Short mmCIF file of C-alpha atoms and ligand atoms in Angstrom, two decimals:
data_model
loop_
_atom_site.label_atom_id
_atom_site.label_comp_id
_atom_site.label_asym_id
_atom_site.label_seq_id
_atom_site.Cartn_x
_atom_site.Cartn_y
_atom_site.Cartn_z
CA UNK A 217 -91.25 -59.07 -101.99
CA UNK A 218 -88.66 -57.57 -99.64
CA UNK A 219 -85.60 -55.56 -101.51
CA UNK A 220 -83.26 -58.13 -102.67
CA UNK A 221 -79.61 -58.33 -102.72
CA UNK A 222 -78.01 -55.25 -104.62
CA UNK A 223 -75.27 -55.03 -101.38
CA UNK A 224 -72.61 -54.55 -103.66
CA UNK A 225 -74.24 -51.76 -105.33
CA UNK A 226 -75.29 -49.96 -102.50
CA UNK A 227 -71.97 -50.71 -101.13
CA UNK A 228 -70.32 -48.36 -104.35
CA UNK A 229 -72.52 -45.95 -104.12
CA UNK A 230 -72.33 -45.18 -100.56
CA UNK A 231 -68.75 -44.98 -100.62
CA UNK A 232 -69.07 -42.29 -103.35
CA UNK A 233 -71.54 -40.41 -101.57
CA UNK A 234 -69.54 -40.45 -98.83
CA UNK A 235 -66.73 -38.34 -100.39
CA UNK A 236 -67.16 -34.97 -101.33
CA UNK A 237 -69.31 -34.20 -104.40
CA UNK A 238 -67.16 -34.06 -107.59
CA UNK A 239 -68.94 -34.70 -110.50
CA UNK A 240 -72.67 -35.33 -111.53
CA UNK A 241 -73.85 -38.89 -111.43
CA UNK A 242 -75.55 -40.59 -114.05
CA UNK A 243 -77.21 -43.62 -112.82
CA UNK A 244 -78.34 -45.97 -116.09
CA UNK A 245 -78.89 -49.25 -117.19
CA UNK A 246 -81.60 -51.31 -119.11
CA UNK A 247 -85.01 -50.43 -118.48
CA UNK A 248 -86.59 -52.30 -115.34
CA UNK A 249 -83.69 -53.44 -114.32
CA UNK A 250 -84.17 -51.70 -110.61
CA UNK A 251 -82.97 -48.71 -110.37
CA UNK A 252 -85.42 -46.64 -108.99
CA UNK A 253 -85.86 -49.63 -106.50
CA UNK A 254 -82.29 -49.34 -105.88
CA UNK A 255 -81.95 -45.78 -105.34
CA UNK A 256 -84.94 -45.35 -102.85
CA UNK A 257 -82.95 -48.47 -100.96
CA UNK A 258 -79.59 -46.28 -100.84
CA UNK A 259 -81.16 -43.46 -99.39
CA UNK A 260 -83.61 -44.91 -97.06
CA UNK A 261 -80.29 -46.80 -95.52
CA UNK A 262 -78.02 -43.63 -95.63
CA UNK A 263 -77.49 -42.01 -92.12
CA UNK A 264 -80.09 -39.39 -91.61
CA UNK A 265 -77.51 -37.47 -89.29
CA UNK A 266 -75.32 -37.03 -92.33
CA UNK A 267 -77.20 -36.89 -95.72
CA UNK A 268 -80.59 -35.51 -96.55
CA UNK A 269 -81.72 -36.37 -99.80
CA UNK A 270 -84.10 -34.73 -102.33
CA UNK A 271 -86.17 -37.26 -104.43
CA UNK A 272 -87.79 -36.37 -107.32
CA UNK A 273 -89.50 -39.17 -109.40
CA UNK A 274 -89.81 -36.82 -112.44
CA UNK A 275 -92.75 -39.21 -113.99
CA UNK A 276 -94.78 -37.51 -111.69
CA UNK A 277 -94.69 -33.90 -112.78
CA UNK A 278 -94.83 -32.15 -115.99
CA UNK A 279 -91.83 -30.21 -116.74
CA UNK A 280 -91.33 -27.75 -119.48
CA UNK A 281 -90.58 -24.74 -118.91
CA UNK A 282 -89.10 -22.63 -115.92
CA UNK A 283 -92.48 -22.59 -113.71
CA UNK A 284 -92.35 -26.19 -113.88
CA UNK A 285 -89.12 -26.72 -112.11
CA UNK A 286 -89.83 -23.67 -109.40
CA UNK A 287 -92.68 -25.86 -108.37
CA UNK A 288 -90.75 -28.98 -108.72
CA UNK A 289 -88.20 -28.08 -106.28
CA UNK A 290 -89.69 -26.21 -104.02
CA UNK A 291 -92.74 -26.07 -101.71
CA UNK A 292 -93.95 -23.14 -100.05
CA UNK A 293 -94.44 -23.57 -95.81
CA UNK A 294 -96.48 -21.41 -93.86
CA UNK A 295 -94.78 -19.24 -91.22
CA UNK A 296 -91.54 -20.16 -93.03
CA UNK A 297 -89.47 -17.04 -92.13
CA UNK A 298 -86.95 -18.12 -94.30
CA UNK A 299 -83.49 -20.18 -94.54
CA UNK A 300 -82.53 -19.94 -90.93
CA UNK A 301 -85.97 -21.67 -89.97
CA UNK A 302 -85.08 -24.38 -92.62
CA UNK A 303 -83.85 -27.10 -90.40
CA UNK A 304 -86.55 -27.33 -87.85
CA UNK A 305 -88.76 -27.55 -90.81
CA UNK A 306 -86.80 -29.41 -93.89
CA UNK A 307 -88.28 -32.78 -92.40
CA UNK A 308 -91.89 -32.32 -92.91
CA UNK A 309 -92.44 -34.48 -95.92
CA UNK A 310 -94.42 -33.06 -98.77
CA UNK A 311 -94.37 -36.45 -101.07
CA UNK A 312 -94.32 -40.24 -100.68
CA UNK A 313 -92.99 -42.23 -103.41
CA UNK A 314 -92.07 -46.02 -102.94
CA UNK A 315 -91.80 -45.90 -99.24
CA UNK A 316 -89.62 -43.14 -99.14
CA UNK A 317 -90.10 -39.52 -98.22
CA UNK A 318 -89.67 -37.11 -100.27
CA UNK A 319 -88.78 -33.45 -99.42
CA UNK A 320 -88.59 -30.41 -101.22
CA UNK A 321 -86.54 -27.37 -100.93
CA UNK A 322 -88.74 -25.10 -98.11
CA UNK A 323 -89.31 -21.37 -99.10
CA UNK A 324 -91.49 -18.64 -97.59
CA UNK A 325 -94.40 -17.89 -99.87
CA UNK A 326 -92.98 -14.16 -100.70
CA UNK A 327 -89.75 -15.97 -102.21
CA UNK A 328 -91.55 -18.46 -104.04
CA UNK A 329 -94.19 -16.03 -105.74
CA UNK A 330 -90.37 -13.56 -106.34
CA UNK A 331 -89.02 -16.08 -107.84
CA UNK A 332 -91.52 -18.20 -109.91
CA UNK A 333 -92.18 -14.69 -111.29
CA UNK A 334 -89.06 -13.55 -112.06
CA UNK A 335 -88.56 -16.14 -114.86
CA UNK A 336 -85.22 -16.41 -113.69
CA UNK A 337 -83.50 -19.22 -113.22
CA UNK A 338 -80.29 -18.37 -112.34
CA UNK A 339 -83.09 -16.68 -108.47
CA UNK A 340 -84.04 -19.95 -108.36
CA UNK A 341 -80.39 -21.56 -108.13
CA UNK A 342 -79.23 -19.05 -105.65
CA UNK A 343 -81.39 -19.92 -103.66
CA UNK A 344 -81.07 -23.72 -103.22
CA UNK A 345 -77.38 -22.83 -103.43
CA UNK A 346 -78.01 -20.87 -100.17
CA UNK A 347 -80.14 -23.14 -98.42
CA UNK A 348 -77.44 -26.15 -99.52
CA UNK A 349 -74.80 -24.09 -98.05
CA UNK A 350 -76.83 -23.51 -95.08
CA UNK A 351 -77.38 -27.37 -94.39
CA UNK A 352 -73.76 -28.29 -95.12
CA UNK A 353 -72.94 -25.51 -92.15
CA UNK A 354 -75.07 -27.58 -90.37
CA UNK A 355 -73.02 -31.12 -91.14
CA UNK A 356 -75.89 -32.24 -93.67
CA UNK A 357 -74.92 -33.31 -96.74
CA UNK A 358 -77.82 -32.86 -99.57
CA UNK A 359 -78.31 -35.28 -102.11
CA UNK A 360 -80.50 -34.08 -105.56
CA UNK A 361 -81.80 -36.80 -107.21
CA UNK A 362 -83.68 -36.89 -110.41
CA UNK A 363 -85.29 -39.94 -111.49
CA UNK A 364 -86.51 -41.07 -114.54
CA UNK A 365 -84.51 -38.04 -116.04
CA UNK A 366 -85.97 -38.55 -119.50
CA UNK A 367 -88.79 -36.81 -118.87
CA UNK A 368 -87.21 -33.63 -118.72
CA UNK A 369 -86.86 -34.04 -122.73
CA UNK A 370 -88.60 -31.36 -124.27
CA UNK A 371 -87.93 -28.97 -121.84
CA UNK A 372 -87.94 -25.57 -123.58
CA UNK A 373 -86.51 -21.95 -122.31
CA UNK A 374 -85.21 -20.01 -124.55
CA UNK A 375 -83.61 -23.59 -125.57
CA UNK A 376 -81.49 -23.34 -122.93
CA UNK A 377 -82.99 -24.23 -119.52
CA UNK A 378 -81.60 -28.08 -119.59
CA UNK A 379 -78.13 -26.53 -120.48
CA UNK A 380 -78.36 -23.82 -117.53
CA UNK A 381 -79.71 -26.54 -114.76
CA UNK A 382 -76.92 -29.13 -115.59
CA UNK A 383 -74.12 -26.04 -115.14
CA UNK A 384 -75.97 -25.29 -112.01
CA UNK A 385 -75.32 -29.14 -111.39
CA UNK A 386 -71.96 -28.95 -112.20
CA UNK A 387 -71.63 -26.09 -110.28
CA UNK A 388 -73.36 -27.80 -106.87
CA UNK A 389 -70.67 -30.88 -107.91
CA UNK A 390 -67.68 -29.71 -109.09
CA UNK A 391 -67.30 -26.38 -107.95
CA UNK A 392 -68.52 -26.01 -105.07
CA UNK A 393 -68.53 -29.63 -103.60
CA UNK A 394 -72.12 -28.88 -102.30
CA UNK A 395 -74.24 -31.29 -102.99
CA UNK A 396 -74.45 -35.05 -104.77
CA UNK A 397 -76.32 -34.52 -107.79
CA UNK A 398 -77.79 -38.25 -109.07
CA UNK A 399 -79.44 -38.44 -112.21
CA UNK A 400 -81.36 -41.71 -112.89
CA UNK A 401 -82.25 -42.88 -116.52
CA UNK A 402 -82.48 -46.02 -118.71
CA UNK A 403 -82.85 -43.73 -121.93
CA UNK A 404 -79.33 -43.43 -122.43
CA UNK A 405 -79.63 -41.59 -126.21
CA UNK A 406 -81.30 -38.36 -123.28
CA UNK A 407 -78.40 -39.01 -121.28
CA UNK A 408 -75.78 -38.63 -124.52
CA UNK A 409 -78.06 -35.80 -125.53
CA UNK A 410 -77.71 -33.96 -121.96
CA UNK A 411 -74.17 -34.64 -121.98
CA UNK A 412 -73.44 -32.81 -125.43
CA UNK A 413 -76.02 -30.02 -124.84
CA UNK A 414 -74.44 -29.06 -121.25
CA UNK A 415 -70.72 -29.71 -121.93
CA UNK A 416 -70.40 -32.22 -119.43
CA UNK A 417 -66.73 -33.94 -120.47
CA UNK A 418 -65.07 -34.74 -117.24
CA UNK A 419 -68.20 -33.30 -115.20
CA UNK A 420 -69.40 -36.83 -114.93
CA UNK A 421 -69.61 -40.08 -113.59
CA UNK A 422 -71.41 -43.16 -114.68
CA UNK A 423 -72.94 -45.75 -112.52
CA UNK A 424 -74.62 -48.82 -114.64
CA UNK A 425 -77.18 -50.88 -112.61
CA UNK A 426 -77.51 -53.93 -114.97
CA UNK A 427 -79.50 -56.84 -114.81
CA UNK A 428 -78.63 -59.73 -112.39
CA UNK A 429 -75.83 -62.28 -113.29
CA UNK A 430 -76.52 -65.85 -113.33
CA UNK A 431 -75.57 -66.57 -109.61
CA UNK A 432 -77.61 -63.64 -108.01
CA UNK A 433 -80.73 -64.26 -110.64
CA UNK A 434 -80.46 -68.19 -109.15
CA UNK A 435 -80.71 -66.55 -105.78
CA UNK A 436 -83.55 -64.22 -106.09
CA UNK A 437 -85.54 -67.61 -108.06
CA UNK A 438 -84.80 -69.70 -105.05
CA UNK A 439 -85.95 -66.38 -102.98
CA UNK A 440 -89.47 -66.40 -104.83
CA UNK A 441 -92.49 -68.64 -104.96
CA UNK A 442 -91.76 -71.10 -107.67
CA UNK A 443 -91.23 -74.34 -107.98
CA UNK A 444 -88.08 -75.74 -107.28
CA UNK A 445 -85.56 -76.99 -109.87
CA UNK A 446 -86.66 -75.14 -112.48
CA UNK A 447 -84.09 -72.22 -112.44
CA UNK A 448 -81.88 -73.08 -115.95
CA UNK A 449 -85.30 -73.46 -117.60
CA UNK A 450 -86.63 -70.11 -116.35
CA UNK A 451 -83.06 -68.18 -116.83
CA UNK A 452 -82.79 -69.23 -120.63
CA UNK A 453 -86.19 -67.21 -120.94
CA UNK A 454 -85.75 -64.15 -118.34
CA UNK A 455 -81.75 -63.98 -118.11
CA UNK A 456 -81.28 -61.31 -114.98
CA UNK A 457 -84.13 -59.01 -114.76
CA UNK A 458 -85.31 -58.28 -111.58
CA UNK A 459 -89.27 -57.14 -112.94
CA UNK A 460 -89.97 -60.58 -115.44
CA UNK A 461 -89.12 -63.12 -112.61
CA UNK A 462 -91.67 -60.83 -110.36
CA UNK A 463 -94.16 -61.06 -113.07
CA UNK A 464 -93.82 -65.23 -113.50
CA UNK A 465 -94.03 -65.33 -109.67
CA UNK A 466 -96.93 -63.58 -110.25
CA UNK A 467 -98.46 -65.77 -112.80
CA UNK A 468 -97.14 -68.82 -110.89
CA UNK A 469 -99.45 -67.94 -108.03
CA UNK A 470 -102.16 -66.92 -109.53
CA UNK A 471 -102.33 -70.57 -110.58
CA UNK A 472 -100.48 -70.47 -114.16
CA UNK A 473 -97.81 -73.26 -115.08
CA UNK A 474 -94.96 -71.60 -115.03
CA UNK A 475 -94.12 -72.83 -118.96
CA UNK A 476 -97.12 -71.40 -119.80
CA UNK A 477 -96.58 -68.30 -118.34
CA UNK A 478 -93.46 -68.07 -119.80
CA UNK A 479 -94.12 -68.58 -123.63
CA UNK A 480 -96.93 -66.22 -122.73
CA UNK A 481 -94.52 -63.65 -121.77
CA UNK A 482 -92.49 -64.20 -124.79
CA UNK A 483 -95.70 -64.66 -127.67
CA UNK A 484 -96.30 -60.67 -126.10
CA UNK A 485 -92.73 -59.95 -126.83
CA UNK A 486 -92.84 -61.35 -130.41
CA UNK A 487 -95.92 -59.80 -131.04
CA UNK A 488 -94.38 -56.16 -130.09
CA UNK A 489 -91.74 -56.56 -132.60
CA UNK A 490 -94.10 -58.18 -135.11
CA UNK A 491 -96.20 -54.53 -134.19
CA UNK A 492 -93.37 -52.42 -135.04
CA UNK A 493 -92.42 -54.31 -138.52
CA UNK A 494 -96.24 -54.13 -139.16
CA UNK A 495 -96.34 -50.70 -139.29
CA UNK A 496 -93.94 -50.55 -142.50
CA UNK A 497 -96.49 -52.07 -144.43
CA UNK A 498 -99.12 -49.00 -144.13
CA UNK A 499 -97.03 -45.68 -143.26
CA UNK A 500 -93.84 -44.04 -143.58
CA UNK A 501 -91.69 -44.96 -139.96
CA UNK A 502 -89.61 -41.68 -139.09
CA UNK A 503 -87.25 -41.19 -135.91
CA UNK A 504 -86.67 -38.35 -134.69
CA UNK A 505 -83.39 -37.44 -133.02
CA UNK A 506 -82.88 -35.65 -129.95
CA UNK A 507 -81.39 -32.38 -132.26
CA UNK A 508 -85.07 -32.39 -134.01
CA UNK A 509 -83.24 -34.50 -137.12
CA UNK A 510 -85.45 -36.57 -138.57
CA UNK A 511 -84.75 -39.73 -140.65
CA UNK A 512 -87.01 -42.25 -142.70
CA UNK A 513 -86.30 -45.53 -141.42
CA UNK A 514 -86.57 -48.61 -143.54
CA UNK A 515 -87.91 -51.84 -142.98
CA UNK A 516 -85.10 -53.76 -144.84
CA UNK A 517 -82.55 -52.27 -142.17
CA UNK A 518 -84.63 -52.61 -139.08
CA UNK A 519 -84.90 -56.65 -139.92
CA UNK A 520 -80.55 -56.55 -140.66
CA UNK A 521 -80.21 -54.93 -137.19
CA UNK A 522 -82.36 -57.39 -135.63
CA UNK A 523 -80.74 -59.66 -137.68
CA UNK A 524 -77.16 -59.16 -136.09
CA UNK A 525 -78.63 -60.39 -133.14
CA UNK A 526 -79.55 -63.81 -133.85
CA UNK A 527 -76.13 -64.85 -133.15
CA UNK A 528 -74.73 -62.36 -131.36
CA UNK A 529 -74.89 -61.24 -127.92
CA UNK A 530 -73.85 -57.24 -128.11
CA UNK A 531 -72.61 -55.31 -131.06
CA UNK A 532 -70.51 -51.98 -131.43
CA UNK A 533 -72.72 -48.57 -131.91
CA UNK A 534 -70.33 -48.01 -134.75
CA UNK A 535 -71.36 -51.03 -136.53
CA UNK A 536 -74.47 -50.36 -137.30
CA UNK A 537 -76.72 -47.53 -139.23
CA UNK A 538 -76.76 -44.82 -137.48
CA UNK A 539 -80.85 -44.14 -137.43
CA UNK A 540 -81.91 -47.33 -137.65
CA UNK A 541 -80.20 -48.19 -134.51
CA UNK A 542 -81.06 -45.05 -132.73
CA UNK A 543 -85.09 -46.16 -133.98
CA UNK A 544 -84.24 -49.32 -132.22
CA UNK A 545 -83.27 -47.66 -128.92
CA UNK A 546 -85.85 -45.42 -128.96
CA UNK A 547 -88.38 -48.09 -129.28
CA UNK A 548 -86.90 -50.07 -125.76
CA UNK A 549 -86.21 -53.07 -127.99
CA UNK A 550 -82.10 -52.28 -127.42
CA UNK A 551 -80.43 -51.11 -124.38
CA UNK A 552 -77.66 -48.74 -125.32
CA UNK A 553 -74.17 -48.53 -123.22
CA UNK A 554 -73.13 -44.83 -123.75
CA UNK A 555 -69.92 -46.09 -121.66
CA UNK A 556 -69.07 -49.12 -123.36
CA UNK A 557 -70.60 -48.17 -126.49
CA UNK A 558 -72.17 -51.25 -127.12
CA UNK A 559 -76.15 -52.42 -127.93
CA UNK A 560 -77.89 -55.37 -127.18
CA UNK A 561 -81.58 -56.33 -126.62
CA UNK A 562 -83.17 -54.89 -123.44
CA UNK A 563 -83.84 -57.80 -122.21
CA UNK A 564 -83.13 -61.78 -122.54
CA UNK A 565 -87.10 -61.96 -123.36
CA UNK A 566 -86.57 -59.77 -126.20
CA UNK A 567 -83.47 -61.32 -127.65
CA UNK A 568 -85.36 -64.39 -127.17
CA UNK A 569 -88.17 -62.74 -129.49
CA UNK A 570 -85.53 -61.73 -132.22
CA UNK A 571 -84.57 -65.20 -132.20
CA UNK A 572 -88.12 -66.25 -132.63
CA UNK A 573 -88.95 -64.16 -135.28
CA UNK A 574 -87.37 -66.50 -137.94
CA UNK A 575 -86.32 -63.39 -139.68
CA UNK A 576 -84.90 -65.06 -142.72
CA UNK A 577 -87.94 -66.71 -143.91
CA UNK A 578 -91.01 -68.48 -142.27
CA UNK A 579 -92.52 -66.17 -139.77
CA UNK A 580 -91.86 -62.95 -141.39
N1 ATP B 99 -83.59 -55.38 -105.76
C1 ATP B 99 -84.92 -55.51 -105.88
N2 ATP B 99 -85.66 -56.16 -104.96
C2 ATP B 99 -86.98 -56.29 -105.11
N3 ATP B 99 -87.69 -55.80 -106.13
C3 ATP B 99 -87.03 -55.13 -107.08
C4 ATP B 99 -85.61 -54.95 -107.01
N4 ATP B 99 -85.21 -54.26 -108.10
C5 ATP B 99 -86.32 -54.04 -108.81
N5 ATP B 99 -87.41 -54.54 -108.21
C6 ATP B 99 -88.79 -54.47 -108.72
O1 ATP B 99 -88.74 -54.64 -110.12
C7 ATP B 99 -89.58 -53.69 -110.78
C8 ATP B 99 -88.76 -52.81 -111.72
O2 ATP B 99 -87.83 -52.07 -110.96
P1 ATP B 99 -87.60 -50.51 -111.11
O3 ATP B 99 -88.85 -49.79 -111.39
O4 ATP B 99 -86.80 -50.10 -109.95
O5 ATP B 99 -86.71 -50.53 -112.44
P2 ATP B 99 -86.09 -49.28 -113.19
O6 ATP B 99 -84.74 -49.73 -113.66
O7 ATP B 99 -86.17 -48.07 -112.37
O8 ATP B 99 -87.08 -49.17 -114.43
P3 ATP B 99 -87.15 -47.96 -115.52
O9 ATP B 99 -86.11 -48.29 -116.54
O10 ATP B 99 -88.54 -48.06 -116.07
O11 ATP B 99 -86.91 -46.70 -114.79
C9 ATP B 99 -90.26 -52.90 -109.67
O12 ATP B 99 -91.53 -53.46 -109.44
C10 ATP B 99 -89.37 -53.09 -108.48
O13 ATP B 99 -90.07 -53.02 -107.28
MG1 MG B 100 -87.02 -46.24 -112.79
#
């Protein structure tokens, strides 16, 4: 389908982008709930005269250590002489992702093998900090996104390469007003990890793309192939998000009943819950934490948590046991606010699912 809706969104976040860069972004929210769709909107409608953006949909690469990121950023052009050459040349795109085109950070294949070699980082971030200087002198805002930010989790150097490339962020923000640094994520216990590792109190802000509310969910139903009059029914399944009403329209045309389809969706639900209790019947569950800690989680305490939710929308992070909670984010079955601190199931499917489960007695 065409994008839908999301004006108000896009709305906020061009007006922020249109100020001068202050702090680093955090884009989050529950997981599918269209942010990547979202951010590949804003910047294919931002105004090419005025912003050049940097995509990087980080499920693409593997990133560990330092090499990884030199080749992440940057891409080596022929005959590049270097920065001066770097506007009649930053437009040749390198990547396509989602419709969009993705550039990287141009560099003469001398500098590249100088600096991928010198196991440096601090090379590296002089020089996009030159060639971001270079395009602001030249009325062209940059804008460094990084997508799907999780995946930069267990990135290793020296321990301290995710520390040193949010300072450098901070810097490019904060300091030196250079460049909009986004950072896109629905694994908000990364996001609270990056945040303590790198210091970041008062470095950044925090944009939550959530799932639709009732009025805009009616309007993207009456916007899809399904049959009429059916909305309420539908909603009390799929709540707001975006990807589930995508996959019943899906269904729907394929020739499914759309009940059917429905209690399908929600019988695969159940059965990844009734998957994860499983598991405490033949092996010891652990979590790990993002500091390494590791904690034995019990069965007893994963059913109270999903308990609390029977009847209850959202709870408080403080309310609950610490690892058991965290196990529960972990696993995508709650969505945790690091703003609000608040949890609640990922999705209305999933709460649906708790429900389901008859935890006190019958099913399990
Ligand atoms: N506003 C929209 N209009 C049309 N399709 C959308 C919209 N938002 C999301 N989608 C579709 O819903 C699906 C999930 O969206 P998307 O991948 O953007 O979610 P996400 O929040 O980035 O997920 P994740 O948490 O996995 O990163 C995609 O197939 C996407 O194309
Ligand atoms: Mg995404």
């Amino acid at each position: 389908m065409e994008f839908f809706d999301r004006d108000s969104e896009i709305a906020y976040m061009k007006r922020i982008l249109e100020q001068y860069p202050r702090r680093i972004i955090f884009v989050y929210g529950p997981i599918n709930s269209g942010k990547t769709a979202l951010i590949v909107e804003l910047l294919n409608r931002l105004d090419k005269e005025k912003f050049l953006p940097f995509y990087f949909n980080l499920r693409e690469f593997q990133l560990s250590k330092y090499e990884d990121f030199v080749d992440l950023f940057f891409m080596v052009k022929n005959g590049f002489k270097g920065l001066l050459e770097s506007l009649k040349l930053h437009s040749t795109p390198s990547v396509t992702f989602a419709g969009i085109v993705t550039i990287k950070i141009p560099i003469s294949k001398e500098d590249f093998s100088l600096i991928r070699s010198s196991n440096r980082p601090e090379d590296a971030f002089s020089y996009i900090k030159a060639y971001f200087v270079h395009l602001v002198s030249h009325g062209l805002r940059p804008i460094l996104v990084l997508d799907e930010l999780q995946m930069m989790r267990g990135v290793k150097y020296n321990g301290l390469l995710l520390d040193q490339l949010f300072n450098f962020f901070v810097s490019l923000t904060k300091e030196t007003h250079l460049a909009h640094v986004v950072a896109v994520t629905s694994d908000c216990l990364f996001i609270e990890h990056v945040y303590g590792v790198a210091r970041l109190e008062g470095r950044v802000e925090y944009i939550k793309i959530d799932d639709l509310d009732k009025d805009r969910a009616r309007e993207l139903y009456e916007n899809l192939e399904l049959p009429k009059g059916r909305f309420e029914f539908v909603w009390g399944y799929l709540g707001g998000k975006i990807n589930d009403y995508l996959a019943l329209e899906m269904e729907y045309r394929a020739g499914m009943e759309i009940d059917v389809a429905l209690e399908r969706m929600l019988r695969d639900e159940m059965n990844r819950l009734l998957y994860l209790l499983m598991q405490f019947s033949y092996k010891e569950v652990r979590y790990v934490d993002e500091d390494g800690s590791e904690y034995r989680i019990e069965e007893e305490r994963v059913k109270e948590t999903l308990k609390f939710f029977v009847e209850k929308e959202e709870g408080d992070v403080i309310d609950f046991d610490f690892a058991t909670l965290r196990y529960l984010i972990k696993e995508n079955i709650l969505f945790f606010d690091p703003v609000e601190g608040i949890v609640r199931p990922q999705s209305r499917l999933v709460h649906r699912a708790i429900k389901d489960l008859k935890l006190d007695g019958g099913q399990i």
